[in-house]
Short mmCIF file of C-alpha atoms in Angstrom, two decimals:
data_model
loop_
_atom_site.label_atom_id
_atom_site.label_comp_id
_atom_site.label_asym_id
_atom_site.label_seq_id
_atom_site.Cartn_x
_atom_site.Cartn_y
_atom_site.Cartn_z
CA UNK A 193 1.95 15.77 16.26
CA UNK A 194 3.03 12.12 16.23
CA UNK A 195 0.52 10.01 14.31
CA UNK A 196 -1.52 13.05 13.31
CA UNK A 197 -3.10 13.37 9.87
CA UNK A 198 -3.04 16.77 8.21
CA UNK A 199 -6.08 17.16 5.97
CA UNK A 200 -6.58 20.91 6.38
CA UNK A 201 -4.42 23.39 8.23
CA UNK A 202 -7.18 23.56 10.83
CA UNK A 203 -5.75 20.24 11.98
CA UNK A 204 -2.70 22.17 13.22
CA UNK A 205 -2.74 24.83 15.92
CA UNK A 206 -1.09 28.21 15.26
CA UNK A 207 1.61 27.07 17.66
CA UNK A 208 2.21 23.89 15.66
CA UNK A 209 2.40 25.86 12.39
CA UNK A 210 4.99 28.17 13.94
CA UNK A 211 6.91 25.12 15.07
CA UNK A 212 6.84 23.75 11.50
CA UNK A 213 8.15 27.07 10.16
CA UNK A 214 10.93 26.96 12.72
CA UNK A 215 11.77 23.34 11.89
CA UNK A 216 11.91 24.11 8.16
CA UNK A 217 14.42 26.89 8.79
CA UNK A 218 16.51 24.52 10.89
CA UNK A 219 16.38 21.79 8.23
CA UNK A 220 17.51 24.26 5.55
CA UNK A 221 20.61 25.15 7.51
CA UNK A 222 21.35 21.61 8.75
CA UNK A 223 20.80 19.44 5.66
CA UNK A 224 23.55 16.94 6.52
CA UNK A 225 22.58 16.64 10.17
CA UNK A 226 18.98 15.73 9.32
CA UNK A 227 19.82 13.39 6.43
CA UNK A 228 19.25 10.21 8.50
CA UNK A 229 16.28 11.41 10.58
CA UNK A 230 13.72 9.08 8.94
CA UNK A 231 15.96 6.14 8.16
CA UNK A 232 13.87 2.98 7.98
CA UNK A 233 10.67 4.90 7.27
CA UNK A 234 8.59 4.53 4.12
CA UNK A 235 6.32 7.19 2.60
CA UNK A 236 3.54 6.25 0.15
CA UNK A 237 2.61 8.87 -2.42
CA UNK A 238 -0.85 7.95 -3.70
CA UNK A 239 -1.46 10.35 -6.58
CA UNK A 240 -4.79 9.68 -8.25
CA UNK A 241 -4.25 12.66 -10.54
CA UNK A 242 -1.03 14.00 -12.02
CA UNK A 243 0.95 16.60 -10.11
CA UNK A 244 4.62 16.15 -10.81
CA UNK A 245 5.78 19.08 -8.73
CA UNK A 246 3.90 18.16 -5.56
CA UNK A 247 4.71 14.45 -5.79
CA UNK A 248 8.42 15.07 -6.34
CA UNK A 249 8.42 17.50 -3.43
CA UNK A 250 6.85 14.97 -1.03
CA UNK A 251 9.16 12.22 -2.25
CA UNK A 252 12.32 14.33 -2.14
CA UNK A 253 11.42 15.44 1.36
CA UNK A 254 11.35 11.84 2.60
CA UNK A 255 14.48 10.87 0.64
CA UNK A 256 16.39 13.84 2.09
CA UNK A 257 15.40 12.64 5.56
CA UNK A 258 16.86 9.20 4.83
CA UNK A 259 13.55 7.41 4.29
CA UNK A 260 12.20 5.54 1.27
CA UNK A 261 9.24 6.09 -1.01
CA UNK A 262 6.62 3.92 -2.75
CA UNK A 263 3.49 4.95 -4.62
CA UNK A 264 1.69 5.54 -7.86
CA UNK A 265 0.89 8.53 -10.02
CA UNK A 266 -2.22 8.46 -12.16
CA UNK A 267 -5.33 6.51 -11.26
CA UNK A 268 -5.11 4.42 -14.43
CA UNK A 269 -2.17 2.61 -12.83
CA UNK A 270 -3.96 1.97 -9.59
CA UNK A 271 -6.39 -0.61 -8.37
CA UNK A 272 -9.03 2.13 -8.58
CA UNK A 273 -9.48 0.96 -12.19
CA UNK A 274 -10.65 -2.33 -10.71
CA UNK A 275 -13.18 -0.47 -8.59
CA UNK A 276 -11.34 -0.36 -5.27
CA UNK A 277 -12.51 2.37 -2.90
CA UNK A 278 -10.15 4.96 -1.42
CA UNK A 279 -10.88 3.54 2.02
CA UNK A 280 -9.87 0.00 1.02
CA UNK A 281 -6.69 1.23 -0.68
CA UNK A 282 -5.70 3.12 2.47
CA UNK A 283 -6.45 0.17 4.74
CA UNK A 284 -4.11 -1.88 2.57
CA UNK A 285 -1.33 0.66 2.15
CA UNK A 286 -1.35 1.42 5.90
CA UNK A 287 0.17 -2.02 6.37
CA UNK A 288 3.15 -1.14 4.19
CA UNK A 289 4.18 2.37 5.15
CA UNK A 290 4.66 4.86 7.98
CA UNK A 291 3.01 7.88 6.35
CA UNK A 292 0.84 8.56 3.29
CA UNK A 293 0.59 11.59 1.03
CA UNK A 294 -2.57 11.49 -1.08
CA UNK A 295 -3.71 13.57 -4.01
CA UNK A 296 -7.14 12.96 -5.49
CA UNK A 297 -9.44 14.88 -7.84
CA UNK A 298 -12.46 14.49 -5.54
CA UNK A 299 -13.00 17.04 -2.79
CA UNK A 300 -12.84 15.44 0.64
CA UNK A 301 -10.92 12.37 -0.55
CA UNK A 302 -8.10 12.98 1.92
CA UNK A 303 -10.56 12.96 4.84
CA UNK A 304 -11.95 9.63 3.67
CA UNK A 305 -8.37 8.37 3.41
CA UNK A 306 -7.38 9.53 6.89
CA UNK A 307 -10.44 7.91 8.47
CA UNK A 308 -9.57 4.59 6.85
CA UNK A 309 -5.80 4.66 7.41
CA UNK A 310 -3.97 3.52 10.53
CA UNK A 311 -0.96 5.74 9.73
CA UNK A 312 -0.85 9.54 9.34
CA UNK A 313 -2.21 10.90 6.06
CA UNK A 314 -1.09 14.20 4.57
CA UNK A 315 -3.42 15.85 2.08
CA UNK A 316 -1.45 16.65 -1.07
CA UNK A 317 -4.51 18.26 -2.67
CA UNK A 318 -8.11 17.03 -2.90
CA UNK A 319 -9.65 18.55 -6.01
CA UNK A 320 -10.45 22.21 -5.60
CA UNK A 321 -10.77 21.84 -1.86
CA UNK A 322 -7.61 21.86 0.29
CA UNK A 323 -3.87 21.76 -0.22
CA UNK A 324 -2.41 22.43 3.22
CA UNK A 325 1.27 21.91 2.40
CA UNK A 326 1.04 24.56 -0.34
CA UNK A 327 -0.13 27.01 2.29
CA UNK A 328 2.72 25.94 4.57
CA UNK A 329 5.11 26.71 1.67
CA UNK A 330 3.47 30.13 1.25
CA UNK A 331 3.81 30.90 4.96
CA UNK A 332 7.44 29.77 4.97
CA UNK A 333 8.14 32.13 2.08
CA UNK A 334 6.55 35.08 3.90
CA UNK A 335 8.53 34.14 7.00
CA UNK A 336 11.81 34.02 5.09
CA UNK A 337 11.15 37.25 3.17
CA UNK A 338 9.70 39.39 5.98
CA UNK A 339 10.63 37.53 9.17
CA UNK A 340 6.92 37.43 10.03
CA UNK A 341 3.55 36.31 8.70
CA UNK A 342 1.59 39.16 10.29
CA UNK A 343 1.36 42.95 9.83
CA UNK A 344 1.30 42.65 6.05
CA UNK A 345 -0.85 43.92 3.20
CA UNK A 346 -1.44 40.85 1.07
CA UNK A 347 -2.85 41.14 -2.45
CA UNK A 348 -4.37 38.03 -4.01
CA UNK A 349 -4.93 38.21 -7.73
CA UNK A 350 -6.69 36.14 -10.39
CA UNK A 351 -8.98 33.21 -9.74
CA UNK A 352 -10.26 33.82 -6.23
CA UNK A 353 -13.35 31.62 -6.70
CA UNK A 354 -11.79 28.24 -7.46
CA UNK A 355 -8.28 29.02 -6.19
CA UNK A 356 -8.04 26.72 -3.18
CA UNK A 357 -4.55 27.94 -2.31
CA UNK A 358 -5.92 31.45 -1.97
CA UNK A 359 -8.75 30.39 0.35
CA UNK A 360 -6.44 28.35 2.50
CA UNK A 361 -3.85 31.14 2.73
CA UNK A 362 -6.50 33.72 3.69
CA UNK A 363 -8.00 31.47 6.33
CA UNK A 364 -4.62 30.60 7.81
CA UNK A 365 -3.34 34.19 7.85
CA UNK A 366 -6.57 35.15 9.65
CA UNK A 367 -5.59 32.74 12.42
CA UNK A 368 -2.30 34.62 12.85
CA UNK A 369 -4.08 38.00 12.54
CA UNK A 370 -3.11 41.55 11.55
CA UNK A 371 -3.30 41.18 7.79
CA UNK A 372 -5.00 43.47 5.28
CA UNK A 373 -6.21 41.59 2.21
CA UNK A 374 -6.59 43.18 -1.22
CA UNK A 375 -8.69 40.80 -3.33
CA UNK A 376 -8.11 41.44 -7.03
CA UNK A 377 -10.32 39.51 -9.47
CA UNK A 378 -12.88 39.83 -12.24
CA UNK A 379 -16.51 39.70 -11.08
CA UNK A 380 -16.82 36.10 -12.30
CA UNK A 381 -13.97 34.90 -10.09
CA UNK A 382 -14.57 36.76 -6.81
CA UNK A 383 -13.79 35.36 -3.37
CA UNK A 384 -16.60 33.14 -2.00
CA UNK A 385 -18.75 34.48 0.82
CA UNK A 386 -17.57 31.90 3.36
CA UNK A 387 -13.96 33.03 2.93
CA UNK A 388 -14.94 36.68 3.34
CA UNK A 389 -16.86 35.67 6.47
CA UNK A 390 -13.64 34.29 7.89
CA UNK A 391 -11.93 37.67 7.40
CA UNK A 392 -14.95 39.50 8.83
CA UNK A 393 -14.82 37.26 11.87
CA UNK A 394 -11.20 38.28 12.56
CA UNK A 395 -11.08 41.71 14.23
CA UNK A 396 -7.46 42.41 13.29
CA UNK A 397 -7.94 41.59 9.58
CA UNK A 398 -9.72 43.49 6.83
CA UNK A 399 -10.26 43.27 3.07
CA UNK A 400 -11.14 45.24 -0.03
CA UNK A 401 -12.28 43.78 -3.35
CA UNK A 402 -11.03 45.44 -6.54
CA UNK A 403 -10.84 44.63 -10.26
CA UNK A 404 -7.71 46.56 -11.25
CA UNK A 405 -4.25 45.26 -10.27
CA UNK A 406 -2.22 48.30 -11.38
CA UNK A 407 -4.16 50.71 -9.15
CA UNK A 408 -3.40 48.78 -5.94
CA UNK A 409 -0.05 47.09 -6.57
CA UNK A 410 1.84 49.97 -4.93
CA UNK A 411 0.12 49.30 -1.59
CA UNK A 412 1.08 45.65 -1.37
CA UNK A 413 3.76 43.88 0.68
CA UNK A 414 2.86 40.59 -0.97
CA UNK A 415 1.28 39.88 -4.34
CA UNK A 416 -0.03 36.33 -4.59
CA UNK A 417 -0.76 35.55 -8.24
CA UNK A 418 -2.90 32.58 -9.24
CA UNK A 419 -3.49 30.64 -12.40
CA UNK A 420 -6.98 30.51 -13.89
CA UNK A 421 -7.20 26.72 -13.87
CA UNK A 422 -8.68 25.04 -16.90
CA UNK A 423 -9.53 21.89 -14.97
CA UNK A 424 -11.88 23.82 -12.66
CA UNK A 425 -14.12 24.98 -15.51
CA UNK A 426 -16.89 22.98 -17.08
CA UNK A 427 -17.04 25.40 -19.98
CA UNK A 428 -13.95 26.05 -22.14
CA UNK A 429 -15.26 29.42 -23.40
CA UNK A 430 -15.40 30.80 -19.86
CA UNK A 431 -11.84 29.60 -19.26
CA UNK A 432 -10.45 31.23 -22.39
CA UNK A 433 -12.23 34.52 -21.69
CA UNK A 434 -10.90 34.81 -18.12
CA UNK A 435 -7.42 33.34 -18.58
CA UNK A 436 -5.76 36.52 -19.75
CA UNK A 437 -7.49 38.92 -17.36
CA UNK A 438 -4.37 39.68 -15.30
CA UNK A 439 -0.80 39.43 -16.48
CA UNK A 440 2.02 40.61 -14.24
CA UNK A 441 4.84 42.15 -16.25
CA UNK A 442 7.79 44.49 -15.72
CA UNK A 443 5.61 47.57 -16.29
CA UNK A 444 3.26 46.63 -13.43
CA UNK A 445 6.23 45.63 -11.24
CA UNK A 446 7.63 49.16 -11.67
CA UNK A 447 4.60 50.43 -9.70
CA UNK A 448 5.22 48.08 -6.78
CA UNK A 449 7.20 48.54 -3.56
CA UNK A 450 10.92 47.75 -3.67
CA UNK A 451 10.55 44.86 -1.22
CA UNK A 452 7.21 43.45 -2.36
CA UNK A 453 7.25 39.67 -2.71
CA UNK A 454 5.54 37.98 -5.66
CA UNK A 455 4.22 34.52 -4.84
CA UNK A 456 2.53 31.97 -7.10
CA UNK A 457 1.60 28.35 -6.31
CA UNK A 458 2.88 27.27 -9.78
CA UNK A 459 2.66 26.08 -12.43
CA UNK A 460 2.02 29.36 -14.19
CA UNK A 461 0.57 29.68 -17.65
CA UNK A 462 1.01 33.25 -18.75
CA UNK A 463 -0.12 35.27 -15.74
CA UNK A 464 3.47 36.18 -14.80
CA UNK A 465 5.65 37.29 -17.70
CA UNK A 466 9.00 35.48 -17.84
CA UNK A 467 10.77 38.85 -17.59
CA UNK A 468 9.61 39.09 -13.95
CA UNK A 469 11.59 35.95 -13.01
CA UNK A 470 14.86 37.90 -12.78
CA UNK A 471 13.33 40.55 -10.51
CA UNK A 472 14.55 39.96 -6.91
CA UNK A 473 10.96 40.42 -5.78
CA UNK A 474 9.95 37.20 -7.58
CA UNK A 475 9.66 34.64 -4.76
CA UNK A 476 7.78 31.85 -6.52
CA UNK A 477 10.70 29.51 -7.11
CA UNK A 478 11.78 30.09 -3.50
CA UNK A 479 8.29 28.86 -2.57
CA UNK A 480 9.09 25.52 -4.19
CA UNK A 481 12.14 25.08 -1.98
CA UNK A 482 10.17 26.14 1.08
CA UNK A 483 7.48 23.63 0.15
CA UNK A 484 9.98 20.81 0.28
CA UNK A 485 11.42 22.03 3.59
CA UNK A 486 7.95 22.28 5.15
CA UNK A 487 7.12 18.77 3.90
CA UNK A 488 10.33 17.53 5.51
CA UNK A 489 9.28 19.21 8.76
CA UNK A 490 5.79 17.72 8.52
CA UNK A 491 6.80 14.19 7.53
CA UNK A 492 9.41 13.90 10.29
CA UNK A 493 6.93 15.31 12.83
CA UNK A 494 3.97 13.05 12.06
CA UNK A 495 6.09 9.88 12.08
CA UNK A 496 7.67 11.06 15.34
CA UNK A 497 11.33 11.25 14.32
CA UNK A 498 13.32 13.94 16.11
CA UNK A 499 15.63 16.12 14.03
CA UNK A 500 19.18 15.75 15.44
CA UNK A 501 20.27 18.90 17.23
CA UNK A 502 16.93 20.65 16.82
CA UNK A 503 15.66 22.74 19.72
CA UNK A 504 11.87 23.31 19.72
CA UNK A 505 10.58 26.87 20.00
CA UNK A 506 10.09 28.10 23.54
CA UNK A 507 6.43 28.46 24.45
CA UNK A 508 6.67 32.29 24.63
CA UNK A 509 8.12 32.39 21.12
CA UNK A 510 5.16 30.55 19.66
CA UNK A 511 2.48 32.24 21.75
CA UNK A 512 0.03 34.33 19.73
CA UNK B 167 -62.05 23.48 9.51
CA UNK B 168 -62.35 20.86 12.24
CA UNK B 169 -59.96 18.02 12.81
CA UNK B 170 -60.57 15.42 15.50
CA UNK B 171 -58.07 15.80 18.34
CA UNK B 172 -55.60 13.09 19.12
CA UNK B 173 -55.54 11.35 22.50
CA UNK B 174 -51.86 10.38 22.83
CA UNK B 175 -49.14 11.51 20.48
CA UNK B 176 -47.64 14.71 19.16
CA UNK B 177 -48.72 17.85 17.35
CA UNK B 178 -46.04 19.43 15.17
CA UNK B 179 -47.13 23.02 14.76
CA UNK B 180 -45.71 25.98 12.81
CA UNK B 181 -44.39 23.77 10.03
CA UNK B 182 -43.56 26.03 7.05
CA UNK B 183 -46.61 26.15 4.78
CA UNK B 184 -46.69 23.50 2.08
CA UNK B 185 -43.79 21.43 3.46
CA UNK B 186 -45.60 18.93 5.73
CA UNK B 187 -45.21 16.03 3.32
CA UNK B 188 -41.50 16.73 2.87
CA UNK B 189 -41.12 16.92 6.66
CA UNK B 190 -42.81 13.54 7.05
CA UNK B 191 -40.45 12.08 4.47
CA UNK B 192 -37.37 13.37 6.34
CA UNK B 193 -38.82 12.10 9.62
CA UNK B 194 -39.25 8.69 7.92
CA UNK B 195 -42.96 8.63 8.79
CA UNK B 196 -45.02 6.78 6.20
CA UNK B 197 -48.41 8.53 5.95
CA UNK B 198 -49.95 5.40 4.47
CA UNK B 199 -49.19 3.41 7.61
CA UNK B 200 -49.50 6.03 10.36
CA UNK B 201 -52.57 7.43 12.08
CA UNK B 202 -52.09 11.12 11.45
CA UNK B 203 -53.77 14.31 10.35
CA UNK B 204 -52.25 16.91 8.07
CA UNK B 205 -53.49 20.46 7.99
CA UNK B 206 -51.83 22.40 5.23
CA UNK B 207 -51.73 26.10 4.42
CA UNK B 208 -53.83 27.09 7.37
CA UNK B 209 -53.76 30.58 8.95
CA UNK B 210 -50.91 31.50 11.29
CA UNK B 211 -50.64 34.63 13.44
CA UNK B 212 -46.85 34.40 13.37
CA UNK B 213 -46.09 33.34 9.81
CA UNK B 214 -49.25 34.11 7.77
CA UNK B 215 -49.70 30.46 6.80
CA UNK B 216 -48.45 27.17 8.20
CA UNK B 217 -48.87 23.40 8.17
CA UNK B 218 -49.75 21.28 11.20
CA UNK B 219 -49.05 17.56 11.64
CA UNK B 220 -50.90 15.54 14.27
CA UNK B 221 -49.66 12.03 14.94
CA UNK B 222 -51.42 9.51 17.15
CA UNK B 223 -48.61 7.49 18.71
CA UNK B 224 -48.21 6.12 22.23
CA UNK B 225 -44.45 6.68 22.19
CA UNK B 226 -44.97 10.47 22.19
CA UNK B 227 -41.97 12.58 21.24
CA UNK B 228 -39.87 9.46 20.70
CA UNK B 229 -41.88 8.93 17.50
CA UNK B 230 -39.81 11.57 15.77
CA UNK B 231 -36.20 12.71 15.58
CA UNK B 232 -36.14 16.27 16.92
CA UNK B 233 -32.74 16.95 15.28
CA UNK B 234 -34.17 16.10 11.87
CA UNK B 235 -37.22 18.25 12.53
CA UNK B 236 -34.98 21.18 13.53
CA UNK B 237 -33.14 20.75 10.29
CA UNK B 238 -36.07 20.67 7.86
CA UNK B 239 -38.73 22.69 9.71
CA UNK B 240 -36.81 25.23 11.73
CA UNK B 241 -39.88 27.16 12.91
CA UNK B 242 -41.72 24.05 14.09
CA UNK B 243 -42.82 23.41 17.68
CA UNK B 244 -43.79 20.04 19.11
CA UNK B 245 -46.68 19.58 21.52
CA UNK B 246 -46.78 16.29 23.40
CA UNK B 247 -50.34 15.09 23.92
CA UNK B 248 -51.44 12.72 26.66
CA UNK B 249 -55.08 11.98 27.46
CA UNK B 250 -56.18 14.51 24.86
CA UNK B 251 -54.23 17.42 26.42
CA UNK B 252 -50.95 19.05 25.53
CA UNK B 253 -48.76 18.28 28.55
CA UNK B 254 -45.42 19.53 27.24
CA UNK B 255 -44.03 21.67 24.41
CA UNK B 256 -40.65 21.25 22.80
CA UNK B 257 -38.80 23.48 20.37
CA UNK B 258 -36.30 21.60 18.22
CA UNK B 259 -32.82 23.09 18.02
CA UNK B 260 -30.36 23.01 15.14
CA UNK B 261 -28.13 19.96 15.51
CA UNK B 262 -24.36 20.54 15.40
CA UNK B 263 -23.81 17.45 13.25
CA UNK B 264 -26.07 15.83 10.69
CA UNK B 265 -25.34 12.25 9.70
CA UNK B 266 -26.97 10.43 6.78
CA UNK B 267 -30.01 12.71 6.54
CA UNK B 268 -29.16 14.92 3.60
CA UNK B 269 -26.83 14.30 0.66
CA UNK B 270 -24.06 16.52 -0.63
CA UNK B 271 -25.01 18.13 -3.94
CA UNK B 272 -21.45 18.98 -5.02
CA UNK B 273 -20.65 16.83 -8.07
CA UNK B 274 -16.94 17.06 -7.19
CA UNK B 275 -17.47 15.74 -3.64
CA UNK B 276 -15.85 12.41 -2.78
CA UNK B 277 -19.20 11.13 -1.48
CA UNK B 278 -20.47 10.93 -5.08
CA UNK B 279 -18.06 8.08 -5.79
CA UNK B 280 -16.98 6.71 -2.41
CA UNK B 281 -19.41 4.81 -0.16
CA UNK B 282 -18.84 7.28 2.70
CA UNK B 283 -21.28 8.33 5.44
CA UNK B 284 -22.95 11.65 4.54
CA UNK B 285 -21.88 14.10 7.23
CA UNK B 286 -22.56 17.82 7.65
CA UNK B 287 -21.68 20.32 10.35
CA UNK B 288 -23.34 23.57 11.42
CA UNK B 289 -21.12 26.53 10.54
CA UNK B 290 -23.46 29.47 11.02
CA UNK B 291 -26.44 29.09 13.35
CA UNK B 292 -27.98 32.50 12.49
CA UNK B 293 -27.93 31.74 8.80
CA UNK B 294 -28.73 28.08 9.59
CA UNK B 295 -25.89 27.10 7.28
CA UNK B 296 -24.56 23.56 7.11
CA UNK B 297 -21.52 22.41 5.17
CA UNK B 298 -20.36 18.98 4.06
CA UNK B 299 -17.64 17.51 6.32
CA UNK B 300 -15.73 16.34 3.25
CA UNK B 301 -15.88 19.13 0.67
CA UNK B 302 -17.34 22.08 2.66
CA UNK B 303 -20.13 22.58 0.12
CA UNK B 304 -23.18 24.27 1.62
CA UNK B 305 -26.07 21.89 2.26
CA UNK B 306 -29.24 22.28 0.18
CA UNK B 307 -32.58 21.30 1.66
#
């Protein structure tokens, strides 16, 4: 993976994703040992739109590996206000740093960046399109909760039309196989056809589409809640009408399995009641930690720095 | 209806009815500067109606880009004419990649603001579905 850009998770093989999951677990239990792994390295976080959580996660990941961080947050601070293209910015920044994390409101911006850059580029979200490290955080959370990312019934609830994290998670779980999807959304926010095609094309995976969360919550191993995102709507009325469609509260949780895991890419608005936070099945703040660990695994891998004491997975352990 | 035959050039047959002018535009053939005949909305055994384009051009099939033709006129066939006779027939296939022929229509796509090459890839040959390399939006023709 040395020198490799990660724009979508299709850039990584299933074997490489398993290796990342394994590395993240190692990092979590060997924080001191890995603290100097990326000494002398510099990460640039180029955030053309605000995302405090994701930026801090990328930056903390590099700092915890012993590297340093430069960057900007908000396009008004950047040379983009002077009309500089993404490609030119990346050609410039490539001369300063060892790895770039880019977030941009335009879909496909990270691909443009990776084609222009001479160092690896990690997509930290390009509009409503892809956010691969969020999916890695989701997978790491399933792995830590269930010890596997297969043989699960996964419910996805809320905005399944614009929710890029949902599409990416479905497509990636299909690559691992043996997952039943329960797609819970209002008619206006159903899963796009091309995502359903991906499930259809995977023999070991299946899906059902439903409108009612309470009637299916008892079947689920995982409930992945999503926020109805204001910034994805052109029309405020549509946003307000659909925002409150699904709210997960203690009453609905009482219908769920004892070991179900509740995931959410965060930030939430009101779709998960605060009372659910104390439920041991709430895994969404664990996801944040896993996100940082996966970014540590990814950053150290693409710059080619070996984690001290880390033993890679044997080939039979990663075979699918 | 009688149209004088061409001596050397190509006959693009089975063009979807009413689209011949659009096909010429995609093929970057200027009808005002090219010796050609257009037959539009004529009878077709296979499709009911069709357009036919006849182009007099010594370079034969090299006069057109078969990938572009496959993209915009998927039912079309190409007859290569030499000495007034069709000597060879070609059926265009769907190209795997399409570069700088169509534009992405997604207003959120990076290509609307960045001077990037317009690139699409074939994702479903049965449905003849192309998606933008950058944002994965389905191509509109």
